[in-house]
mmCIF file with all atom_site columns, C-alpha atoms in Angstrom:
data_model
loop_
_atom_site.group_PDB
_atom_site.id
_atom_site.type_symbol
_atom_site.label_atom_id
_atom_site.label_alt_id
_atom_site.label_comp_id
_atom_site.label_asym_id
_atom_site.label_entity_id
_atom_site.label_seq_id
_atom_site.pdbx_PDB_ins_code
_atom_site.Cartn_x
_atom_site.Cartn_y
_atom_site.Cartn_z
_atom_site.occupancy
_atom_site.B_iso_or_equiv
_atom_site.pdbx_formal_charge
_atom_site.auth_seq_id
_atom_site.auth_comp_id
_atom_site.auth_asym_id
_atom_site.auth_atom_id
_atom_site.pdbx_PDB_model_num
ATOM 1   C CA . UNK F 1 1   ? 17.227 9.615   -17.348 1.00 47.00 ? 1116 UNK F CA 1
ATOM 2   C CA . UNK F 1 2   ? 17.904 8.971   -21.040 1.00 49.00 ? 1117 UNK F CA 1
ATOM 3   C CA . UNK F 1 3   ? 16.338 6.006   -22.784 1.00 51.00 ? 1118 UNK F CA 1
ATOM 4   C CA . UNK F 1 4   ? 19.783 4.548   -23.429 1.00 48.00 ? 1119 UNK F CA 1
ATOM 5   C CA . UNK F 1 5   ? 20.467 4.302   -19.686 1.00 51.00 ? 1120 UNK F CA 1
ATOM 6   C CA . UNK F 1 6   ? 17.171 2.838   -18.503 1.00 49.00 ? 1121 UNK F CA 1
ATOM 7   C CA . UNK F 1 7   ? 17.812 -0.748  -19.634 1.00 52.00 ? 1122 UNK F CA 1
ATOM 8   C CA . UNK F 1 8   ? 21.245 -1.232  -21.247 1.00 54.00 ? 1123 UNK F CA 1
ATOM 9   C CA . UNK F 1 9   ? 20.489 -4.698  -22.581 1.00 78.00 ? 1124 UNK F CA 1
ATOM 10  C CA . UNK F 1 10  ? 20.791 -4.374  -26.355 1.00 90.00 ? 1125 UNK F CA 1
ATOM 11  C CA . UNK F 1 11  ? 24.266 -4.381  -27.873 1.00 91.00 ? 1126 UNK F CA 1
ATOM 12  C CA . UNK F 1 12  ? 24.693 -1.701  -30.527 1.00 92.00 ? 1127 UNK F CA 1
ATOM 13  C CA . UNK F 1 13  ? 28.465 -1.673  -31.019 1.00 93.00 ? 1128 UNK F CA 1
ATOM 14  C CA . UNK F 1 14  ? 31.068 -4.358  -30.335 1.00 93.00 ? 1129 UNK F CA 1
ATOM 15  C CA . UNK F 1 15  ? 34.254 -3.643  -28.405 1.00 95.00 ? 1130 UNK F CA 1
ATOM 16  C CA . UNK F 1 16  ? 36.239 -3.572  -31.649 1.00 95.00 ? 1131 UNK F CA 1
ATOM 17  C CA . UNK F 1 17  ? 33.728 -1.214  -33.319 1.00 95.00 ? 1132 UNK F CA 1
ATOM 18  C CA . UNK F 1 18  ? 34.052 1.213   -30.433 1.00 95.00 ? 1133 UNK F CA 1
ATOM 19  C CA . UNK F 1 19  ? 37.845 0.969   -30.221 1.00 96.00 ? 1134 UNK F CA 1
ATOM 20  C CA . UNK F 1 20  ? 38.106 1.407   -33.989 1.00 96.00 ? 1135 UNK F CA 1
ATOM 21  C CA . UNK F 1 21  ? 35.784 4.435   -33.905 1.00 96.00 ? 1136 UNK F CA 1
ATOM 22  C CA . UNK F 1 22  ? 37.711 6.200   -31.149 1.00 96.00 ? 1137 UNK F CA 1
ATOM 23  C CA . UNK F 1 23  ? 41.083 5.495   -32.775 1.00 97.00 ? 1138 UNK F CA 1
ATOM 24  C CA . UNK F 1 24  ? 39.785 7.142   -35.952 1.00 97.00 ? 1139 UNK F CA 1
ATOM 25  C CA . UNK F 1 25  ? 38.340 10.050  -33.961 1.00 96.00 ? 1140 UNK F CA 1
ATOM 26  C CA . UNK F 1 26  ? 41.509 10.670  -31.938 1.00 97.00 ? 1141 UNK F CA 1
ATOM 27  C CA . UNK F 1 27  ? 43.809 10.393  -34.949 1.00 97.00 ? 1142 UNK F CA 1
ATOM 28  C CA . UNK F 1 28  ? 41.538 12.768  -36.900 1.00 96.00 ? 1143 UNK F CA 1
ATOM 29  C CA . UNK F 1 29  ? 41.758 15.373  -34.129 1.00 96.00 ? 1144 UNK F CA 1
ATOM 30  C CA . UNK F 1 30  ? 45.560 14.986  -34.116 1.00 97.00 ? 1145 UNK F CA 1
ATOM 31  C CA . UNK F 1 31  ? 45.559 15.472  -37.882 1.00 96.00 ? 1146 UNK F CA 1
ATOM 32  C CA . UNK F 1 32  ? 43.536 18.663  -37.555 1.00 96.00 ? 1147 UNK F CA 1
ATOM 33  C CA . UNK F 1 33  ? 45.821 20.030  -34.841 1.00 96.00 ? 1148 UNK F CA 1
ATOM 34  C CA . UNK F 1 34  ? 48.970 19.178  -36.807 1.00 96.00 ? 1149 UNK F CA 1
ATOM 35  C CA . UNK F 1 35  ? 47.577 20.301  -40.180 1.00 95.00 ? 1150 UNK F CA 1
ATOM 36  C CA . UNK F 1 36  ? 46.092 23.690  -39.292 1.00 95.00 ? 1151 UNK F CA 1
ATOM 37  C CA . UNK F 1 37  ? 49.504 25.333  -38.604 1.00 94.00 ? 1152 UNK F CA 1
ATOM 38  C CA . UNK F 1 38  ? 50.447 24.798  -42.267 1.00 91.00 ? 1153 UNK F CA 1
ATOM 39  C CA . UNK F 1 39  ? 47.120 26.190  -43.420 1.00 89.00 ? 1154 UNK F CA 1
ATOM 40  C CA . UNK F 1 40  ? 47.337 29.582  -41.719 1.00 89.00 ? 1155 UNK F CA 1
ATOM 41  C CA . UNK F 1 41  ? 49.955 31.307  -39.493 1.00 91.00 ? 1156 UNK F CA 1
ATOM 42  C CA . UNK F 1 42  ? 47.300 31.964  -36.844 1.00 94.00 ? 1157 UNK F CA 1
ATOM 43  C CA . UNK F 1 43  ? 47.488 28.269  -35.902 1.00 95.00 ? 1158 UNK F CA 1
ATOM 44  C CA . UNK F 1 44  ? 51.292 28.114  -35.853 1.00 95.00 ? 1159 UNK F CA 1
ATOM 45  C CA . UNK F 1 45  ? 51.479 27.837  -32.018 1.00 95.00 ? 1160 UNK F CA 1
ATOM 46  C CA . UNK F 1 46  ? 49.797 24.416  -32.321 1.00 96.00 ? 1161 UNK F CA 1
ATOM 47  C CA . UNK F 1 47  ? 53.109 23.011  -33.573 1.00 96.00 ? 1162 UNK F CA 1
ATOM 48  C CA . UNK F 1 48  ? 54.312 23.140  -29.950 1.00 96.00 ? 1163 UNK F CA 1
ATOM 49  C CA . UNK F 1 49  ? 51.968 20.224  -29.219 1.00 95.00 ? 1164 UNK F CA 1
ATOM 50  C CA . UNK F 1 50  ? 54.069 17.994  -31.464 1.00 95.00 ? 1165 UNK F CA 1
ATOM 51  C CA . UNK F 1 51  ? 57.561 19.184  -30.569 1.00 95.00 ? 1166 UNK F CA 1
ATOM 52  C CA . UNK F 1 52  ? 57.906 22.065  -33.012 1.00 95.00 ? 1167 UNK F CA 1
ATOM 53  C CA . UNK F 1 53  ? 57.322 22.743  -36.719 1.00 94.00 ? 1168 UNK F CA 1
ATOM 54  C CA . UNK F 1 54  ? 59.731 20.101  -38.024 1.00 94.00 ? 1169 UNK F CA 1
ATOM 55  C CA . UNK F 1 55  ? 58.284 17.266  -35.942 1.00 96.00 ? 1170 UNK F CA 1
ATOM 56  C CA . UNK F 1 56  ? 54.760 18.427  -36.768 1.00 96.00 ? 1171 UNK F CA 1
ATOM 57  C CA . UNK F 1 57  ? 55.500 18.232  -40.495 1.00 94.00 ? 1172 UNK F CA 1
ATOM 58  C CA . UNK F 1 58  ? 57.077 14.779  -40.059 1.00 95.00 ? 1173 UNK F CA 1
ATOM 59  C CA . UNK F 1 59  ? 54.316 13.327  -37.877 1.00 96.00 ? 1174 UNK F CA 1
ATOM 60  C CA . UNK F 1 60  ? 51.292 14.666  -39.799 1.00 96.00 ? 1175 UNK F CA 1
ATOM 61  C CA . UNK F 1 61  ? 51.465 12.262  -42.788 1.00 95.00 ? 1176 UNK F CA 1
ATOM 62  C CA . UNK F 1 62  ? 52.169 9.239   -40.584 1.00 97.00 ? 1177 UNK F CA 1
ATOM 63  C CA . UNK F 1 63  ? 49.142 10.029  -38.445 1.00 97.00 ? 1178 UNK F CA 1
ATOM 64  C CA . UNK F 1 64  ? 47.206 10.316  -41.704 1.00 96.00 ? 1179 UNK F CA 1
ATOM 65  C CA . UNK F 1 65  ? 48.304 6.856   -42.816 1.00 97.00 ? 1180 UNK F CA 1
ATOM 66  C CA . UNK F 1 66  ? 47.302 5.396   -39.450 1.00 97.00 ? 1181 UNK F CA 1
ATOM 67  C CA . UNK F 1 67  ? 43.880 7.038   -39.577 1.00 97.00 ? 1182 UNK F CA 1
ATOM 68  C CA . UNK F 1 68  ? 43.329 5.872   -43.159 1.00 97.00 ? 1183 UNK F CA 1
ATOM 69  C CA . UNK F 1 69  ? 44.056 2.282   -42.133 1.00 97.00 ? 1184 UNK F CA 1
ATOM 70  C CA . UNK F 1 70  ? 41.750 2.474   -39.119 1.00 97.00 ? 1185 UNK F CA 1
ATOM 71  C CA . UNK F 1 71  ? 39.031 4.102   -41.210 1.00 97.00 ? 1186 UNK F CA 1
ATOM 72  C CA . UNK F 1 72  ? 39.332 1.295   -43.774 1.00 97.00 ? 1187 UNK F CA 1
ATOM 73  C CA . UNK F 1 73  ? 38.466 -1.233  -41.058 1.00 97.00 ? 1188 UNK F CA 1
ATOM 74  C CA . UNK F 1 74  ? 35.548 0.911   -39.916 1.00 96.00 ? 1189 UNK F CA 1
ATOM 75  C CA . UNK F 1 75  ? 34.299 1.451   -43.479 1.00 96.00 ? 1190 UNK F CA 1
ATOM 76  C CA . UNK F 1 76  ? 34.210 -2.306  -44.068 1.00 96.00 ? 1191 UNK F CA 1
ATOM 77  C CA . UNK F 1 77  ? 32.431 -2.966  -40.767 1.00 95.00 ? 1192 UNK F CA 1
ATOM 78  C CA . UNK F 1 78  ? 29.704 -0.364  -41.379 1.00 95.00 ? 1193 UNK F CA 1
ATOM 79  C CA . UNK F 1 79  ? 29.352 -0.696  -45.157 1.00 96.00 ? 1194 UNK F CA 1
ATOM 80  C CA . UNK F 1 80  ? 26.187 -2.802  -45.279 1.00 93.00 ? 1195 UNK F CA 1
ATOM 81  C CA . UNK F 1 81  ? 24.253 -0.737  -42.753 1.00 92.00 ? 1196 UNK F CA 1
ATOM 82  C CA . UNK F 1 82  ? 25.325 2.505   -44.475 1.00 94.00 ? 1197 UNK F CA 1
ATOM 83  C CA . UNK F 1 83  ? 23.764 1.723   -47.863 1.00 94.00 ? 1198 UNK F CA 1
ATOM 84  C CA . UNK F 1 84  ? 21.217 4.360   -48.837 1.00 93.00 ? 1199 UNK F CA 1
ATOM 85  C CA . UNK F 1 85  ? 17.634 3.017   -49.006 1.00 91.00 ? 1200 UNK F CA 1
ATOM 86  C CA . UNK F 1 86  ? 14.449 4.586   -50.340 1.00 90.00 ? 1201 UNK F CA 1
ATOM 87  C CA . UNK F 1 87  ? 13.270 5.321   -46.794 1.00 90.00 ? 1202 UNK F CA 1
ATOM 88  C CA . UNK F 1 88  ? 16.476 7.296   -46.222 1.00 91.00 ? 1203 UNK F CA 1
ATOM 89  C CA . UNK F 1 89  ? 15.621 9.625   -49.091 1.00 92.00 ? 1204 UNK F CA 1
ATOM 90  C CA . UNK F 1 90  ? 12.223 10.258  -47.495 1.00 92.00 ? 1205 UNK F CA 1
ATOM 91  C CA . UNK F 1 91  ? 13.921 10.850  -44.129 1.00 90.00 ? 1206 UNK F CA 1
ATOM 92  C CA . UNK F 1 92  ? 16.110 13.514  -45.719 1.00 91.00 ? 1207 UNK F CA 1
ATOM 93  C CA . UNK F 1 93  ? 13.098 15.137  -47.369 1.00 91.00 ? 1208 UNK F CA 1
ATOM 94  C CA . UNK F 1 94  ? 11.588 15.490  -43.895 1.00 91.00 ? 1209 UNK F CA 1
ATOM 95  C CA . UNK F 1 95  ? 14.675 17.089  -42.388 1.00 88.00 ? 1210 UNK F CA 1
ATOM 96  C CA . UNK F 1 96  ? 12.508 19.811  -40.832 1.00 89.00 ? 1211 UNK F CA 1
ATOM 97  C CA . UNK F 1 97  ? 10.652 17.151  -38.853 1.00 86.00 ? 1212 UNK F CA 1
ATOM 98  C CA . UNK F 1 98  ? 14.029 15.714  -37.807 1.00 84.00 ? 1213 UNK F CA 1
ATOM 99  C CA . UNK F 1 99  ? 15.275 19.067  -36.529 1.00 82.00 ? 1214 UNK F CA 1
ATOM 100 C CA . UNK F 1 100 ? 11.964 19.739  -34.782 1.00 82.00 ? 1215 UNK F CA 1
ATOM 101 C CA . UNK F 1 101 ? 12.060 16.308  -33.044 1.00 79.00 ? 1216 UNK F CA 1
ATOM 102 C CA . UNK F 1 102 ? 8.792  15.255  -34.695 1.00 84.00 ? 1217 UNK F CA 1
ATOM 103 C CA . UNK F 1 103 ? 9.898  11.609  -34.723 1.00 80.00 ? 1218 UNK F CA 1
ATOM 104 C CA . UNK F 1 104 ? 6.348  10.291  -35.083 1.00 81.00 ? 1219 UNK F CA 1
ATOM 105 C CA . UNK F 1 105 ? 6.166  11.780  -38.592 1.00 86.00 ? 1220 UNK F CA 1
ATOM 106 C CA . UNK F 1 106 ? 9.412  10.227  -39.808 1.00 86.00 ? 1221 UNK F CA 1
ATOM 107 C CA . UNK F 1 107 ? 9.704  6.970   -41.784 1.00 88.00 ? 1222 UNK F CA 1
ATOM 108 C CA . UNK F 1 108 ? 11.034 3.945   -39.851 1.00 86.00 ? 1223 UNK F CA 1
ATOM 109 C CA . UNK F 1 109 ? 14.808 3.912   -39.376 1.00 89.00 ? 1224 UNK F CA 1
ATOM 110 C CA . UNK F 1 110 ? 17.216 0.989   -39.448 1.00 90.00 ? 1225 UNK F CA 1
ATOM 111 C CA . UNK F 1 111 ? 20.384 0.717   -37.396 1.00 92.00 ? 1226 UNK F CA 1
ATOM 112 C CA . UNK F 1 112 ? 21.653 3.982   -38.895 1.00 93.00 ? 1227 UNK F CA 1
ATOM 113 C CA . UNK F 1 113 ? 19.557 6.919   -40.018 1.00 91.00 ? 1228 UNK F CA 1
ATOM 114 C CA . UNK F 1 114 ? 20.122 8.829   -43.258 1.00 93.00 ? 1229 UNK F CA 1
ATOM 115 C CA . UNK F 1 115 ? 22.201 11.485  -41.500 1.00 92.00 ? 1230 UNK F CA 1
ATOM 116 C CA . UNK F 1 116 ? 24.618 8.887   -40.139 1.00 94.00 ? 1231 UNK F CA 1
ATOM 117 C CA . UNK F 1 117 ? 24.826 7.294   -43.571 1.00 95.00 ? 1232 UNK F CA 1
ATOM 118 C CA . UNK F 1 118 ? 25.649 10.626  -45.191 1.00 95.00 ? 1233 UNK F CA 1
ATOM 119 C CA . UNK F 1 119 ? 28.446 11.158  -42.666 1.00 95.00 ? 1234 UNK F CA 1
ATOM 120 C CA . UNK F 1 120 ? 29.791 7.711   -43.560 1.00 96.00 ? 1235 UNK F CA 1
ATOM 121 C CA . UNK F 1 121 ? 29.874 8.393   -47.320 1.00 97.00 ? 1236 UNK F CA 1
ATOM 122 C CA . UNK F 1 122 ? 31.173 11.963  -47.023 1.00 97.00 ? 1237 UNK F CA 1
ATOM 123 C CA . UNK F 1 123 ? 33.979 10.874  -44.709 1.00 97.00 ? 1238 UNK F CA 1
ATOM 124 C CA . UNK F 1 124 ? 34.787 7.895   -46.934 1.00 97.00 ? 1239 UNK F CA 1
ATOM 125 C CA . UNK F 1 125 ? 35.193 10.216  -49.909 1.00 97.00 ? 1240 UNK F CA 1
ATOM 126 C CA . UNK F 1 126 ? 37.162 12.738  -47.869 1.00 97.00 ? 1241 UNK F CA 1
ATOM 127 C CA . UNK F 1 127 ? 39.593 10.160  -46.466 1.00 97.00 ? 1242 UNK F CA 1
ATOM 128 C CA . UNK F 1 128 ? 40.308 8.753   -49.938 1.00 97.00 ? 1243 UNK F CA 1
ATOM 129 C CA . UNK F 1 129 ? 40.923 12.234  -51.378 1.00 97.00 ? 1244 UNK F CA 1
ATOM 130 C CA . UNK F 1 130 ? 43.008 13.322  -48.396 1.00 97.00 ? 1245 UNK F CA 1
ATOM 131 C CA . UNK F 1 131 ? 45.143 10.199  -48.713 1.00 96.00 ? 1246 UNK F CA 1
ATOM 132 C CA . UNK F 1 132 ? 45.735 10.706  -52.446 1.00 96.00 ? 1247 UNK F CA 1
ATOM 133 C CA . UNK F 1 133 ? 46.447 14.442  -52.241 1.00 96.00 ? 1248 UNK F CA 1
ATOM 134 C CA . UNK F 1 134 ? 48.523 13.947  -49.103 1.00 95.00 ? 1249 UNK F CA 1
ATOM 135 C CA . UNK F 1 135 ? 50.774 11.424  -50.843 1.00 95.00 ? 1250 UNK F CA 1
ATOM 136 C CA . UNK F 1 136 ? 51.253 13.782  -53.792 1.00 95.00 ? 1251 UNK F CA 1
ATOM 137 C CA . UNK F 1 137 ? 52.594 16.543  -51.524 1.00 94.00 ? 1252 UNK F CA 1
ATOM 138 C CA . UNK F 1 138 ? 54.486 14.331  -49.065 1.00 94.00 ? 1253 UNK F CA 1
ATOM 139 C CA . UNK F 1 139 ? 58.109 15.375  -48.902 1.00 87.00 ? 1254 UNK F CA 1
ATOM 140 C CA . UNK F 1 140 ? 60.681 13.954  -49.273 1.00 87.00 ? 1255 UNK F CA 1
ATOM 141 C CA . UNK F 1 141 ? 59.102 10.716  -50.478 1.00 87.00 ? 1256 UNK F CA 1
ATOM 142 C CA . UNK F 1 142 ? 56.721 11.549  -53.326 1.00 90.00 ? 1257 UNK F CA 1
ATOM 143 C CA . UNK F 1 143 ? 56.421 15.315  -53.835 1.00 88.00 ? 1258 UNK F CA 1
ATOM 144 C CA . UNK F 1 144 ? 59.709 15.691  -55.756 1.00 89.00 ? 1259 UNK F CA 1
ATOM 145 C CA . UNK F 1 145 ? 58.481 13.234  -58.394 1.00 91.00 ? 1260 UNK F CA 1
ATOM 146 C CA . UNK F 1 146 ? 55.193 15.121  -58.878 1.00 92.00 ? 1261 UNK F CA 1
ATOM 147 C CA . UNK F 1 147 ? 54.913 17.989  -61.407 1.00 94.00 ? 1262 UNK F CA 1
ATOM 148 C CA . UNK F 1 148 ? 54.749 21.335  -59.666 1.00 95.00 ? 1263 UNK F CA 1
ATOM 149 C CA . UNK F 1 149 ? 51.320 22.196  -61.097 1.00 96.00 ? 1264 UNK F CA 1
ATOM 150 C CA . UNK F 1 150 ? 49.833 18.912  -59.890 1.00 95.00 ? 1265 UNK F CA 1
ATOM 151 C CA . UNK F 1 151 ? 51.492 19.399  -56.524 1.00 94.00 ? 1266 UNK F CA 1
ATOM 152 C CA . UNK F 1 152 ? 49.904 22.825  -56.143 1.00 95.00 ? 1267 UNK F CA 1
ATOM 153 C CA . UNK F 1 153 ? 46.493 21.515  -57.122 1.00 97.00 ? 1268 UNK F CA 1
ATOM 154 C CA . UNK F 1 154 ? 46.909 18.620  -54.682 1.00 96.00 ? 1269 UNK F CA 1
ATOM 155 C CA . UNK F 1 155 ? 47.852 21.044  -51.885 1.00 95.00 ? 1270 UNK F CA 1
ATOM 156 C CA . UNK F 1 156 ? 44.814 23.201  -52.593 1.00 96.00 ? 1271 UNK F CA 1
ATOM 157 C CA . UNK F 1 157 ? 42.524 20.177  -52.841 1.00 96.00 ? 1272 UNK F CA 1
ATOM 158 C CA . UNK F 1 158 ? 43.942 18.769  -49.605 1.00 96.00 ? 1273 UNK F CA 1
ATOM 159 C CA . UNK F 1 159 ? 42.997 21.951  -47.762 1.00 95.00 ? 1274 UNK F CA 1
ATOM 160 C CA . UNK F 1 160 ? 39.461 22.130  -49.176 1.00 96.00 ? 1275 UNK F CA 1
ATOM 161 C CA . UNK F 1 161 ? 38.718 18.449  -48.517 1.00 97.00 ? 1276 UNK F CA 1
ATOM 162 C CA . UNK F 1 162 ? 40.133 18.748  -44.999 1.00 96.00 ? 1277 UNK F CA 1
ATOM 163 C CA . UNK F 1 163 ? 37.784 21.683  -44.373 1.00 96.00 ? 1278 UNK F CA 1
ATOM 164 C CA . UNK F 1 164 ? 34.808 19.581  -45.558 1.00 97.00 ? 1279 UNK F CA 1
ATOM 165 C CA . UNK F 1 165 ? 35.887 16.698  -43.311 1.00 96.00 ? 1280 UNK F CA 1
ATOM 166 C CA . UNK F 1 166 ? 36.200 19.008  -40.292 1.00 96.00 ? 1281 UNK F CA 1
ATOM 167 C CA . UNK F 1 167 ? 32.721 20.473  -40.853 1.00 96.00 ? 1282 UNK F CA 1
ATOM 168 C CA . UNK F 1 168 ? 31.298 16.946  -41.235 1.00 96.00 ? 1283 UNK F CA 1
ATOM 169 C CA . UNK F 1 169 ? 32.975 15.857  -38.001 1.00 94.00 ? 1284 UNK F CA 1
ATOM 170 C CA . UNK F 1 170 ? 31.577 18.848  -36.120 1.00 94.00 ? 1285 UNK F CA 1
ATOM 171 C CA . UNK F 1 171 ? 28.057 18.020  -37.340 1.00 92.00 ? 1286 UNK F CA 1
ATOM 172 C CA . UNK F 1 172 ? 28.601 14.365  -36.402 1.00 93.00 ? 1287 UNK F CA 1
ATOM 173 C CA . UNK F 1 173 ? 29.706 15.238  -32.871 1.00 92.00 ? 1288 UNK F CA 1
ATOM 174 C CA . UNK F 1 174 ? 26.830 17.680  -32.402 1.00 90.00 ? 1289 UNK F CA 1
ATOM 175 C CA . UNK F 1 175 ? 24.316 15.071  -33.577 1.00 87.00 ? 1290 UNK F CA 1
ATOM 176 C CA . UNK F 1 176 ? 25.776 12.511  -31.185 1.00 87.00 ? 1291 UNK F CA 1
ATOM 177 C CA . UNK F 1 177 ? 25.266 14.919  -28.286 1.00 87.00 ? 1292 UNK F CA 1
ATOM 178 C CA . UNK F 1 178 ? 21.873 16.164  -29.518 1.00 83.00 ? 1293 UNK F CA 1
ATOM 179 C CA . UNK F 1 179 ? 20.350 12.667  -29.692 1.00 83.00 ? 1294 UNK F CA 1
ATOM 180 C CA . UNK F 1 180 ? 20.538 11.596  -26.067 1.00 84.00 ? 1295 UNK F CA 1
ATOM 181 C CA . UNK F 1 181 ? 22.034 8.151   -25.678 1.00 83.00 ? 1296 UNK F CA 1
ATOM 182 C CA . UNK F 1 182 ? 24.041 8.123   -28.912 1.00 87.00 ? 1297 UNK F CA 1
ATOM 183 C CA . UNK F 1 183 ? 27.314 9.175   -27.301 1.00 87.00 ? 1298 UNK F CA 1
ATOM 184 C CA . UNK F 1 184 ? 26.877 6.707   -24.442 1.00 86.00 ? 1299 UNK F CA 1
ATOM 185 C CA . UNK F 1 185 ? 26.182 3.938   -26.956 1.00 90.00 ? 1300 UNK F CA 1
ATOM 186 C CA . UNK F 1 186 ? 29.581 4.472   -28.558 1.00 91.00 ? 1301 UNK F CA 1
ATOM 187 C CA . UNK F 1 187 ? 31.204 4.461   -25.107 1.00 90.00 ? 1302 UNK F CA 1
ATOM 188 C CA . UNK F 1 188 ? 29.393 1.530   -23.464 1.00 90.00 ? 1303 UNK F CA 1
ATOM 189 C CA . UNK F 1 189 ? 28.299 -0.321  -26.592 1.00 91.00 ? 1304 UNK F CA 1
ATOM 190 C CA . UNK F 1 190 ? 24.756 -0.967  -25.349 1.00 91.00 ? 1305 UNK F CA 1
ATOM 191 C CA . UNK F 1 191 ? 21.415 0.814   -25.447 1.00 92.00 ? 1306 UNK F CA 1
ATOM 192 C CA . UNK F 1 192 ? 18.010 0.123   -23.969 1.00 90.00 ? 1307 UNK F CA 1
ATOM 193 C CA . UNK F 1 193 ? 15.280 -1.563  -25.980 1.00 90.00 ? 1308 UNK F CA 1
ATOM 194 C CA . UNK F 1 194 ? 13.182 1.560   -25.416 1.00 90.00 ? 1309 UNK F CA 1
ATOM 195 C CA . UNK F 1 195 ? 15.884 3.772   -26.952 1.00 90.00 ? 1310 UNK F CA 1
ATOM 196 C CA . UNK F 1 196 ? 16.185 1.455   -29.947 1.00 89.00 ? 1311 UNK F CA 1
ATOM 197 C CA . UNK F 1 197 ? 12.411 1.420   -30.481 1.00 90.00 ? 1312 UNK F CA 1
ATOM 198 C CA . UNK F 1 198 ? 12.223 5.216   -30.300 1.00 88.00 ? 1313 UNK F CA 1
ATOM 199 C CA . UNK F 1 199 ? 15.175 6.118   -32.527 1.00 88.00 ? 1314 UNK F CA 1
ATOM 200 C CA . UNK F 1 200 ? 15.725 3.073   -34.759 1.00 90.00 ? 1315 UNK F CA 1
ATOM 201 C CA . UNK F 1 201 ? 12.407 1.255   -35.089 1.00 88.00 ? 1316 UNK F CA 1
ATOM 202 C CA . UNK F 1 202 ? 13.364 -1.122  -37.904 1.00 91.00 ? 1317 UNK F CA 1
ATOM 203 C CA . UNK F 1 203 ? 16.565 -2.152  -36.172 1.00 91.00 ? 1318 UNK F CA 1
ATOM 204 C CA . UNK F 1 204 ? 14.584 -2.664  -32.968 1.00 91.00 ? 1319 UNK F CA 1
ATOM 205 C CA . UNK F 1 205 ? 12.180 -5.031  -34.758 1.00 92.00 ? 1320 UNK F CA 1
ATOM 206 C CA . UNK F 1 206 ? 15.076 -6.955  -36.305 1.00 89.00 ? 1321 UNK F CA 1
ATOM 207 C CA . UNK F 1 207 ? 16.809 -7.376  -32.963 1.00 89.00 ? 1322 UNK F CA 1
ATOM 208 C CA . UNK F 1 208 ? 13.566 -8.349  -31.227 1.00 89.00 ? 1323 UNK F CA 1
ATOM 209 C CA . UNK F 1 209 ? 12.977 -11.046 -33.862 1.00 88.00 ? 1324 UNK F CA 1
ATOM 210 C CA . UNK F 1 210 ? 16.512 -12.345 -33.314 1.00 84.00 ? 1325 UNK F CA 1
ATOM 211 C CA . UNK F 1 211 ? 15.872 -12.449 -29.573 1.00 80.00 ? 1326 UNK F CA 1
ATOM 212 C CA . UNK F 1 212 ? 12.618 -14.408 -30.113 1.00 85.00 ? 1327 UNK F CA 1
ATOM 213 C CA . UNK F 1 213 ? 14.397 -16.993 -32.263 1.00 82.00 ? 1328 UNK F CA 1
ATOM 214 C CA . UNK F 1 214 ? 17.204 -17.292 -29.733 1.00 77.00 ? 1329 UNK F CA 1
ATOM 215 C CA . UNK F 1 215 ? 14.731 -17.890 -26.904 1.00 78.00 ? 1330 UNK F CA 1
ATOM 216 C CA . UNK F 1 216 ? 12.859 -20.464 -28.979 1.00 80.00 ? 1331 UNK F CA 1
ATOM 217 C CA . UNK F 1 217 ? 16.085 -22.382 -29.678 1.00 80.00 ? 1332 UNK F CA 1
ATOM 218 C CA . UNK F 1 218 ? 17.059 -22.201 -26.013 1.00 75.00 ? 1333 UNK F CA 1
ATOM 219 C CA . UNK F 1 219 ? 13.679 -23.595 -24.946 1.00 77.00 ? 1334 UNK F CA 1
ATOM 220 C CA . UNK F 1 220 ? 13.957 -26.503 -27.402 1.00 77.00 ? 1335 UNK F CA 1
ATOM 221 C CA . UNK F 1 221 ? 17.374 -27.367 -26.038 1.00 72.00 ? 1336 UNK F CA 1
ATOM 222 C CA . UNK F 1 222 ? 16.061 -27.161 -22.489 1.00 67.00 ? 1337 UNK F CA 1
ATOM 223 C CA . UNK F 1 223 ? 13.150 -29.619 -22.877 1.00 59.00 ? 1338 UNK F CA 1
ATOM 224 C CA . UNK F 1 224 ? 12.882 -32.522 -20.351 1.00 54.00 ? 1339 UNK F CA 1
ATOM 225 C CA . UNK F 1 225 ? 13.912 -35.081 -22.979 1.00 50.00 ? 1340 UNK F CA 1
ATOM 226 C CA . UNK F 1 226 ? 17.200 -33.303 -23.464 1.00 51.00 ? 1341 UNK F CA 1
ATOM 227 C CA . UNK F 1 227 ? 18.010 -32.901 -19.781 1.00 48.00 ? 1342 UNK F CA 1
ATOM 228 C CA . UNK F 1 228 ? 20.384 -35.399 -18.179 1.00 47.00 ? 1343 UNK F CA 1
ATOM 229 C CA . UNK F 1 229 ? 19.082 -37.022 -15.015 1.00 43.00 ? 1344 UNK F CA 1
ATOM 230 C CA . UNK F 1 230 ? 21.203 -36.443 -11.965 1.00 38.00 ? 1345 UNK F CA 1
ATOM 231 C CA . UNK F 1 231 ? 22.884 -39.594 -10.618 1.00 40.00 ? 1346 UNK F CA 1
#
C-alpha cells in the first residue's frame, strides 16, 4: 500500500486545483492530437478524430485559447510555491540521488520539489510562446496581416516549442507515476501525513504547525467558561 493511501487526511490540492489541472491536461492532449497532422503526414489519420482536416484546422486554435486560459488560472494558483529557492538548486545538483531514490541524502523539500518547479516554468514559457506564434499563423484572422517571413519563423518556432512542451509533459506524467501517491493526490486531492513527511518534509512541517495552531484555537473555544449550560 502506498503512503498516500494509508491515511488520506492531509489536503494537497483543492477541487478547483484538480479540475483546473485536468482541464489543462485534457486540452493539451487534444492540441497534440490535432496539431501533429499538420506537422507530418504520418499523423494525418488523426484528423478523423476531429471530423476531418478542415474541422481539425478550425478547432486547433480554439482549443489552444481554452488551454491558455485554463493554464493562466493554474499558473496564478501555483506561482508562489513554484518559486526557485536555494535548496532547489541543491536538489538539482543531487539529481543522481533523486533518480536512485536516495531520499535521505536530499535537502528538505517544500510543497513542490525542484523538478515540479522546472515543469511549471518550462510549461509557462512554452504556453506563452505557443500562444504568440499560434496567433501569428492563425488563418484567416491574423496570418494575412503578418509578413510572410515572420509567419514562417512563427510556424517553425511553434513546432519546436510544441515539441519541447510534449517532452516536458511526458517527463511530468512519468514522474507522477514513478513517485507513488502523486497521481492519486491529483485525483483525490489528499495524501497521508506519512507520504507528506517522506516526500515533502518542509511542507509536512508547515502543515503540522498549522494543525497544532488549529487544535489550540479549538481547545480555547471549547473551554468550560465558553460552553453554554443546558436548560
